């Protein structure tokens, strides 16, 4: 019986008070509720070793010994990280860069130009040929070594040239960087297919979904070239062309089902200011890159309407969830959606004003018409055309996407931004998933 009644006290008496104290006593071997015991205790306050006695002392200030210990732990952790990094770099291969003689870039837009300059700077002996359709841009690159349309103040390396002739551009190329907007890619690729080597690796810089077919670039490129085995790599991640041109630190992802090919492209592109991670999740990288443009329009609308930071955070968080729901239904890995090509790209596109898609949203939220906005832009905002395709894809996979659906409705002029906000705020309040 004594064992049955052995109490376990679930409290500590406060030594700074003298009072009748109610405490809970639990008898572990009895099924009954804890007993409530009232005791009268008179305790003499005693100095607590856990609390500072000097009221003027900063409670967050560590003693000199503890400060030294903490700094030692941090220093050791950093030194281990540096040693690991140096060991890894010493084993890194450079054979891909050494044997690469020519890279072709399809498209003369801002990102294509930035990547052309980046590859050319990797090695002076690499020939970088840009295939562009605008004669003025072509002339500007060849004569003045700059793309006057997008980067008039940036000099391109001497080994970057431009041409409007597909055969000349593609002849002898080791790698191809595809920077043509998604909606124009099929027609463009069909026009140059006869000059493309069947083993030429295509590195896609384009983000989006083809409107009528819902295809991603990993599907568009091999089908347009009529070669299902055309090597394909998706390059994505938080990267503005201007910052690449200025050689600011950037991190991106190359995704390919061919691990060896992804590693080769990583070697080709990575340098001191550009980190390249590899992935086999092509679907996750592509779908995140496509959907983040639509979410950026929604973020811009919130900013244009001056709805505040709370609204912005809530909207982007909801949008991230919607992208994850659809991507995982399509076979993507959740880790991809929370990585560089997912959350990383979303943060950049939604929160920074250099984003074309966010700019469209800001102007829509400020009351401008979509037609006027698009006619005033000299670059393509992929999110505008992708929005409708995203919703069709969501219906195909039976995924509810309220925020991105609202953007598509606004793009179709069937919903105003004000009405969209009211509808979204009136949605059922359900458990977060």
Short mmCIF file of N, CA and C in Angstrom, two decimals, residues 110-225:
data_model
loop_
_atom_site.label_atom_id
_atom_site.label_comp_id
_atom_site.label_asym_id
_atom_site.label_seq_id
_atom_site.Cartn_x
_atom_site.Cartn_y
_atom_site.Cartn_z
N UNK A 110 17.87 39.45 -71.77
CA UNK A 110 18.75 39.84 -70.66
C UNK A 110 19.44 38.64 -70.03
N UNK A 111 18.69 37.58 -69.75
CA UNK A 111 19.30 36.45 -69.07
C UNK A 111 20.22 35.67 -70.00
N UNK A 112 19.82 35.53 -71.27
CA UNK A 112 20.70 34.87 -72.23
C UNK A 112 22.01 35.61 -72.38
N UNK A 113 21.94 36.93 -72.41
CA UNK A 113 23.15 37.76 -72.52
C UNK A 113 24.03 37.61 -71.28
N UNK A 114 23.40 37.63 -70.11
CA UNK A 114 24.16 37.49 -68.87
C UNK A 114 24.88 36.15 -68.80
N UNK A 115 24.21 35.08 -69.22
CA UNK A 115 24.82 33.76 -69.18
C UNK A 115 25.90 33.62 -70.25
N UNK A 116 25.70 34.28 -71.40
CA UNK A 116 26.74 34.28 -72.43
C UNK A 116 28.02 34.93 -71.90
N UNK A 117 27.85 36.06 -71.23
CA UNK A 117 29.01 36.75 -70.65
C UNK A 117 29.66 35.90 -69.57
N UNK A 118 28.84 35.23 -68.77
CA UNK A 118 29.38 34.40 -67.69
C UNK A 118 30.24 33.26 -68.25
N UNK A 119 29.71 32.54 -69.23
CA UNK A 119 30.46 31.42 -69.82
C UNK A 119 31.73 31.91 -70.50
N UNK A 120 31.64 33.04 -71.19
CA UNK A 120 32.81 33.60 -71.88
C UNK A 120 33.90 33.98 -70.88
N UNK A 121 33.52 34.44 -69.72
CA UNK A 121 34.49 34.81 -68.69
C UNK A 121 35.13 33.60 -68.02
N UNK A 122 34.53 32.43 -68.19
CA UNK A 122 35.10 31.23 -67.58
C UNK A 122 36.43 30.87 -68.22
N UNK A 123 36.54 31.11 -69.55
CA UNK A 123 37.78 30.79 -70.25
C UNK A 123 37.84 31.61 -71.54
N UNK A 124 38.92 32.34 -71.71
CA UNK A 124 39.02 33.24 -72.87
C UNK A 124 39.01 32.49 -74.19
N UNK A 125 39.39 31.20 -74.16
CA UNK A 125 39.47 30.43 -75.40
C UNK A 125 38.12 29.85 -75.84
N UNK A 126 37.10 29.95 -74.98
CA UNK A 126 35.77 29.45 -75.36
C UNK A 126 35.12 30.42 -76.34
N UNK A 127 34.59 29.88 -77.43
CA UNK A 127 33.82 30.70 -78.36
C UNK A 127 32.36 30.67 -77.92
N UNK A 128 31.81 31.82 -77.63
CA UNK A 128 30.40 31.91 -77.23
C UNK A 128 29.64 32.62 -78.35
N UNK A 129 28.76 31.88 -78.98
CA UNK A 129 28.01 32.42 -80.11
C UNK A 129 26.54 32.59 -79.73
N UNK A 130 26.03 33.82 -79.85
CA UNK A 130 24.64 34.10 -79.53
C UNK A 130 23.81 34.13 -80.81
N UNK A 131 22.75 33.34 -80.84
CA UNK A 131 21.83 33.34 -81.98
C UNK A 131 20.68 34.28 -81.66
N UNK A 132 20.64 35.44 -82.32
CA UNK A 132 19.63 36.46 -82.04
C UNK A 132 18.90 36.82 -83.34
N UNK A 133 17.67 37.25 -83.21
CA UNK A 133 16.89 37.59 -84.40
C UNK A 133 16.88 39.09 -84.68
N UNK A 134 17.20 39.90 -83.69
CA UNK A 134 17.18 41.36 -83.86
C UNK A 134 18.51 41.82 -84.47
N UNK A 135 18.50 42.33 -85.70
CA UNK A 135 19.74 42.76 -86.36
C UNK A 135 20.48 43.85 -85.59
N UNK A 136 19.73 44.73 -84.93
CA UNK A 136 20.37 45.81 -84.18
C UNK A 136 21.14 45.27 -82.98
N UNK A 137 20.56 44.29 -82.29
CA UNK A 137 21.24 43.66 -81.15
C UNK A 137 22.47 42.91 -81.63
N UNK A 138 22.31 42.21 -82.73
CA UNK A 138 23.43 41.46 -83.31
C UNK A 138 24.60 42.40 -83.65
N UNK A 139 24.29 43.51 -84.27
CA UNK A 139 25.32 44.49 -84.64
C UNK A 139 25.96 45.10 -83.40
N UNK A 140 25.15 45.40 -82.40
CA UNK A 140 25.65 46.00 -81.17
C UNK A 140 26.64 45.09 -80.46
N UNK A 141 26.33 43.78 -80.45
CA UNK A 141 27.22 42.82 -79.78
C UNK A 141 28.53 42.67 -80.54
N UNK A 142 28.45 42.59 -81.86
CA UNK A 142 29.65 42.35 -82.67
C UNK A 142 30.55 43.58 -82.80
N UNK A 143 29.94 44.75 -82.87
CA UNK A 143 30.73 45.96 -83.11
C UNK A 143 31.11 46.70 -81.82
N UNK A 144 30.19 46.72 -80.87
CA UNK A 144 30.43 47.49 -79.64
C UNK A 144 30.63 46.63 -78.39
N UNK A 145 30.51 45.32 -78.56
CA UNK A 145 30.65 44.37 -77.45
C UNK A 145 29.72 44.71 -76.29
N UNK A 146 28.47 45.00 -76.63
CA UNK A 146 27.45 45.19 -75.60
C UNK A 146 26.08 44.93 -76.21
N UNK A 147 25.15 44.54 -75.38
CA UNK A 147 23.76 44.39 -75.82
C UNK A 147 23.07 45.70 -75.46
N UNK A 148 22.97 46.59 -76.44
CA UNK A 148 22.49 47.95 -76.16
C UNK A 148 21.04 47.97 -75.68
N UNK A 149 20.30 46.91 -75.97
CA UNK A 149 18.89 46.87 -75.61
C UNK A 149 18.68 46.57 -74.12
N UNK A 150 19.53 45.73 -73.56
CA UNK A 150 19.35 45.30 -72.18
C UNK A 150 20.48 45.74 -71.25
N UNK A 151 21.71 45.75 -71.75
CA UNK A 151 22.85 46.12 -70.91
C UNK A 151 23.75 47.12 -71.64
N UNK A 152 23.26 48.32 -71.86
CA UNK A 152 24.07 49.29 -72.61
C UNK A 152 25.34 49.73 -71.89
N UNK A 153 25.38 49.55 -70.57
CA UNK A 153 26.54 50.01 -69.80
C UNK A 153 27.50 48.88 -69.43
N UNK A 154 27.25 47.68 -69.93
CA UNK A 154 28.10 46.53 -69.61
C UNK A 154 28.82 46.04 -70.87
N UNK A 155 30.12 45.96 -70.78
CA UNK A 155 30.92 45.43 -71.88
C UNK A 155 30.91 43.90 -71.84
N UNK A 156 30.69 43.30 -73.00
CA UNK A 156 30.73 41.85 -73.09
C UNK A 156 32.17 41.40 -73.39
N UNK A 157 32.54 40.21 -72.95
CA UNK A 157 33.88 39.71 -73.26
C UNK A 157 34.11 39.64 -74.78
N UNK A 158 35.37 39.73 -75.18
CA UNK A 158 35.72 39.72 -76.60
C UNK A 158 35.32 38.42 -77.29
N UNK A 159 35.24 37.33 -76.53
CA UNK A 159 34.92 36.04 -77.15
C UNK A 159 33.43 35.76 -77.26
N UNK A 160 32.60 36.80 -77.06
CA UNK A 160 31.15 36.69 -77.31
C UNK A 160 30.84 37.34 -78.66
N UNK A 161 30.23 36.56 -79.54
CA UNK A 161 29.82 37.08 -80.85
C UNK A 161 28.34 36.77 -81.05
N UNK A 162 27.73 37.43 -82.02
CA UNK A 162 26.31 37.22 -82.31
C UNK A 162 26.11 36.97 -83.80
N UNK A 163 25.08 36.22 -84.10
CA UNK A 163 24.72 35.93 -85.49
C UNK A 163 23.22 35.67 -85.57
N UNK A 164 22.67 35.85 -86.74
CA UNK A 164 21.26 35.52 -86.99
C UNK A 164 21.14 34.24 -87.79
N UNK A 165 22.27 33.59 -88.05
CA UNK A 165 22.28 32.37 -88.85
C UNK A 165 22.42 31.16 -87.92
N UNK A 166 21.39 30.31 -87.89
CA UNK A 166 21.36 29.18 -86.97
C UNK A 166 22.47 28.18 -87.25
N UNK A 167 22.73 27.92 -88.51
CA UNK A 167 23.76 26.94 -88.87
C UNK A 167 25.13 27.38 -88.36
N UNK A 168 25.45 28.65 -88.54
CA UNK A 168 26.73 29.18 -88.08
C UNK A 168 26.85 29.11 -86.57
N UNK A 169 25.76 29.48 -85.88
CA UNK A 169 25.77 29.51 -84.41
C UNK A 169 25.95 28.12 -83.82
N UNK A 170 25.27 27.13 -84.40
CA UNK A 170 25.24 25.79 -83.81
C UNK A 170 26.39 24.90 -84.24
N UNK A 171 27.06 25.24 -85.31
CA UNK A 171 28.12 24.40 -85.84
C UNK A 171 29.26 24.21 -84.82
N UNK A 172 29.51 22.97 -84.45
CA UNK A 172 30.61 22.65 -83.55
C UNK A 172 30.39 22.98 -82.09
N UNK A 173 29.16 23.29 -81.70
CA UNK A 173 28.89 23.66 -80.30
C UNK A 173 28.96 22.44 -79.38
N UNK A 174 29.53 22.65 -78.19
CA UNK A 174 29.61 21.59 -77.17
C UNK A 174 28.41 21.63 -76.24
N UNK A 175 27.88 22.82 -76.01
CA UNK A 175 26.70 23.00 -75.17
C UNK A 175 25.82 24.08 -75.76
N UNK A 176 24.50 23.97 -75.48
CA UNK A 176 23.55 24.98 -75.96
C UNK A 176 22.75 25.50 -74.78
N UNK A 177 22.76 26.82 -74.59
CA UNK A 177 21.93 27.46 -73.56
C UNK A 177 20.68 28.02 -74.24
N UNK A 178 19.53 27.48 -73.87
CA UNK A 178 18.27 27.89 -74.49
C UNK A 178 17.62 28.99 -73.65
N UNK A 179 17.56 30.21 -74.19
CA UNK A 179 17.01 31.35 -73.45
C UNK A 179 15.86 32.01 -74.20
N UNK A 180 15.16 31.24 -75.04
CA UNK A 180 14.00 31.76 -75.77
C UNK A 180 12.77 31.60 -74.86
N UNK A 181 11.88 32.62 -74.77
CA UNK A 181 10.68 32.49 -73.94
C UNK A 181 9.88 31.24 -74.29
N UNK A 182 9.28 30.64 -73.28
CA UNK A 182 8.59 29.35 -73.43
C UNK A 182 7.55 29.38 -74.55
N UNK A 183 6.74 30.43 -74.61
CA UNK A 183 5.64 30.44 -75.57
C UNK A 183 6.11 30.50 -77.02
N UNK A 184 7.37 30.89 -77.24
CA UNK A 184 7.90 30.98 -78.61
C UNK A 184 8.87 29.84 -78.92
N UNK A 185 9.11 28.98 -77.95
CA UNK A 185 10.18 27.99 -78.09
C UNK A 185 9.89 26.92 -79.14
N UNK A 186 8.68 26.41 -79.18
CA UNK A 186 8.37 25.33 -80.13
C UNK A 186 8.62 25.78 -81.56
N UNK A 187 8.07 26.91 -81.94
CA UNK A 187 8.23 27.41 -83.31
C UNK A 187 9.70 27.70 -83.61
N UNK A 188 10.39 28.28 -82.67
CA UNK A 188 11.80 28.61 -82.85
C UNK A 188 12.63 27.34 -83.05
N UNK A 189 12.43 26.36 -82.20
CA UNK A 189 13.22 25.13 -82.26
C UNK A 189 12.94 24.33 -83.53
N UNK A 190 11.69 24.31 -83.93
CA UNK A 190 11.36 23.61 -85.17
C UNK A 190 12.08 24.23 -86.36
N UNK A 191 12.31 25.53 -86.29
CA UNK A 191 12.98 26.24 -87.38
C UNK A 191 14.48 25.98 -87.46
N UNK A 192 15.08 25.55 -86.36
CA UNK A 192 16.53 25.32 -86.36
C UNK A 192 16.89 23.84 -86.20
N UNK A 193 15.89 22.97 -86.11
CA UNK A 193 16.09 21.56 -85.80
C UNK A 193 17.11 20.88 -86.70
N UNK A 194 17.11 21.22 -87.98
CA UNK A 194 18.00 20.55 -88.94
C UNK A 194 19.48 20.83 -88.65
N UNK A 195 19.76 21.87 -87.91
CA UNK A 195 21.16 22.23 -87.62
C UNK A 195 21.63 21.76 -86.25
N UNK A 196 20.73 21.12 -85.49
CA UNK A 196 21.05 20.71 -84.13
C UNK A 196 21.62 19.29 -84.11
N UNK A 197 22.79 19.13 -83.52
CA UNK A 197 23.38 17.81 -83.37
C UNK A 197 22.55 17.00 -82.36
N UNK A 198 22.23 15.75 -82.67
CA UNK A 198 21.39 14.93 -81.77
C UNK A 198 21.98 14.73 -80.37
N UNK A 199 23.29 14.90 -80.24
CA UNK A 199 23.92 14.70 -78.92
C UNK A 199 24.23 16.01 -78.20
N UNK A 200 23.80 17.15 -78.78
CA UNK A 200 24.09 18.45 -78.18
C UNK A 200 23.26 18.65 -76.91
N UNK A 201 23.90 18.83 -75.75
CA UNK A 201 23.15 19.06 -74.50
C UNK A 201 22.48 20.44 -74.51
N UNK A 202 21.18 20.46 -74.22
CA UNK A 202 20.42 21.70 -74.12
C UNK A 202 20.25 22.07 -72.65
N UNK A 203 20.76 23.24 -72.29
CA UNK A 203 20.61 23.77 -70.94
C UNK A 203 19.51 24.83 -70.99
N UNK A 204 18.35 24.53 -70.43
CA UNK A 204 17.20 25.43 -70.53
C UNK A 204 17.24 26.50 -69.45
N UNK A 205 17.20 27.76 -69.89
CA UNK A 205 17.11 28.89 -68.97
C UNK A 205 15.68 29.42 -68.88
N UNK A 206 14.80 28.88 -69.71
CA UNK A 206 13.42 29.38 -69.83
C UNK A 206 12.53 28.75 -68.75
N UNK A 207 11.67 29.58 -68.17
CA UNK A 207 10.78 29.12 -67.10
C UNK A 207 9.34 29.39 -67.48
N UNK A 208 8.51 28.35 -67.42
CA UNK A 208 7.10 28.55 -67.73
C UNK A 208 6.49 27.27 -68.27
N UNK A 209 5.20 27.36 -68.59
CA UNK A 209 4.46 26.26 -69.18
C UNK A 209 3.87 26.73 -70.51
N UNK A 210 3.92 25.88 -71.50
CA UNK A 210 3.31 26.21 -72.79
C UNK A 210 1.80 26.27 -72.62
N UNK A 211 1.20 27.33 -73.06
CA UNK A 211 -0.18 27.63 -72.74
C UNK A 211 -1.17 26.56 -73.20
N UNK A 212 -1.10 26.15 -74.45
CA UNK A 212 -2.10 25.24 -75.00
C UNK A 212 -1.84 23.78 -74.66
N UNK A 213 -0.57 23.42 -74.46
CA UNK A 213 -0.23 22.01 -74.24
C UNK A 213 0.13 21.67 -72.80
N UNK A 214 0.37 22.69 -71.98
CA UNK A 214 0.78 22.52 -70.58
C UNK A 214 2.15 21.86 -70.45
N UNK A 215 2.93 21.88 -71.54
CA UNK A 215 4.24 21.24 -71.52
C UNK A 215 5.31 22.11 -70.86
N UNK A 216 6.28 21.43 -70.21
CA UNK A 216 7.45 22.11 -69.68
C UNK A 216 8.56 22.04 -70.72
N UNK A 217 9.65 22.77 -70.49
CA UNK A 217 10.74 22.80 -71.47
C UNK A 217 11.38 21.43 -71.66
N UNK A 218 11.38 20.60 -70.64
CA UNK A 218 11.93 19.26 -70.78
C UNK A 218 11.13 18.40 -71.74
N UNK A 219 9.89 18.81 -72.02
CA UNK A 219 9.05 18.13 -73.00
C UNK A 219 9.08 18.86 -74.34
N UNK A 220 9.12 20.17 -74.30
CA UNK A 220 9.08 20.97 -75.53
C UNK A 220 10.32 20.73 -76.38
N UNK A 221 11.51 20.79 -75.77
CA UNK A 221 12.76 20.72 -76.54
C UNK A 221 12.91 19.41 -77.32
N UNK A 222 12.80 18.24 -76.68
CA UNK A 222 12.97 17.00 -77.46
C UNK A 222 11.87 16.79 -78.49
N UNK A 223 10.65 17.23 -78.18
CA UNK A 223 9.56 17.05 -79.13
C UNK A 223 9.69 17.98 -80.33
N UNK A 224 10.09 19.22 -80.09
CA UNK A 224 10.26 20.18 -81.20
C UNK A 224 11.43 19.78 -82.09
N UNK A 225 12.45 19.18 -81.50
CA UNK A 225 13.62 18.76 -82.28
C UNK A 225 13.46 17.35 -82.85
#
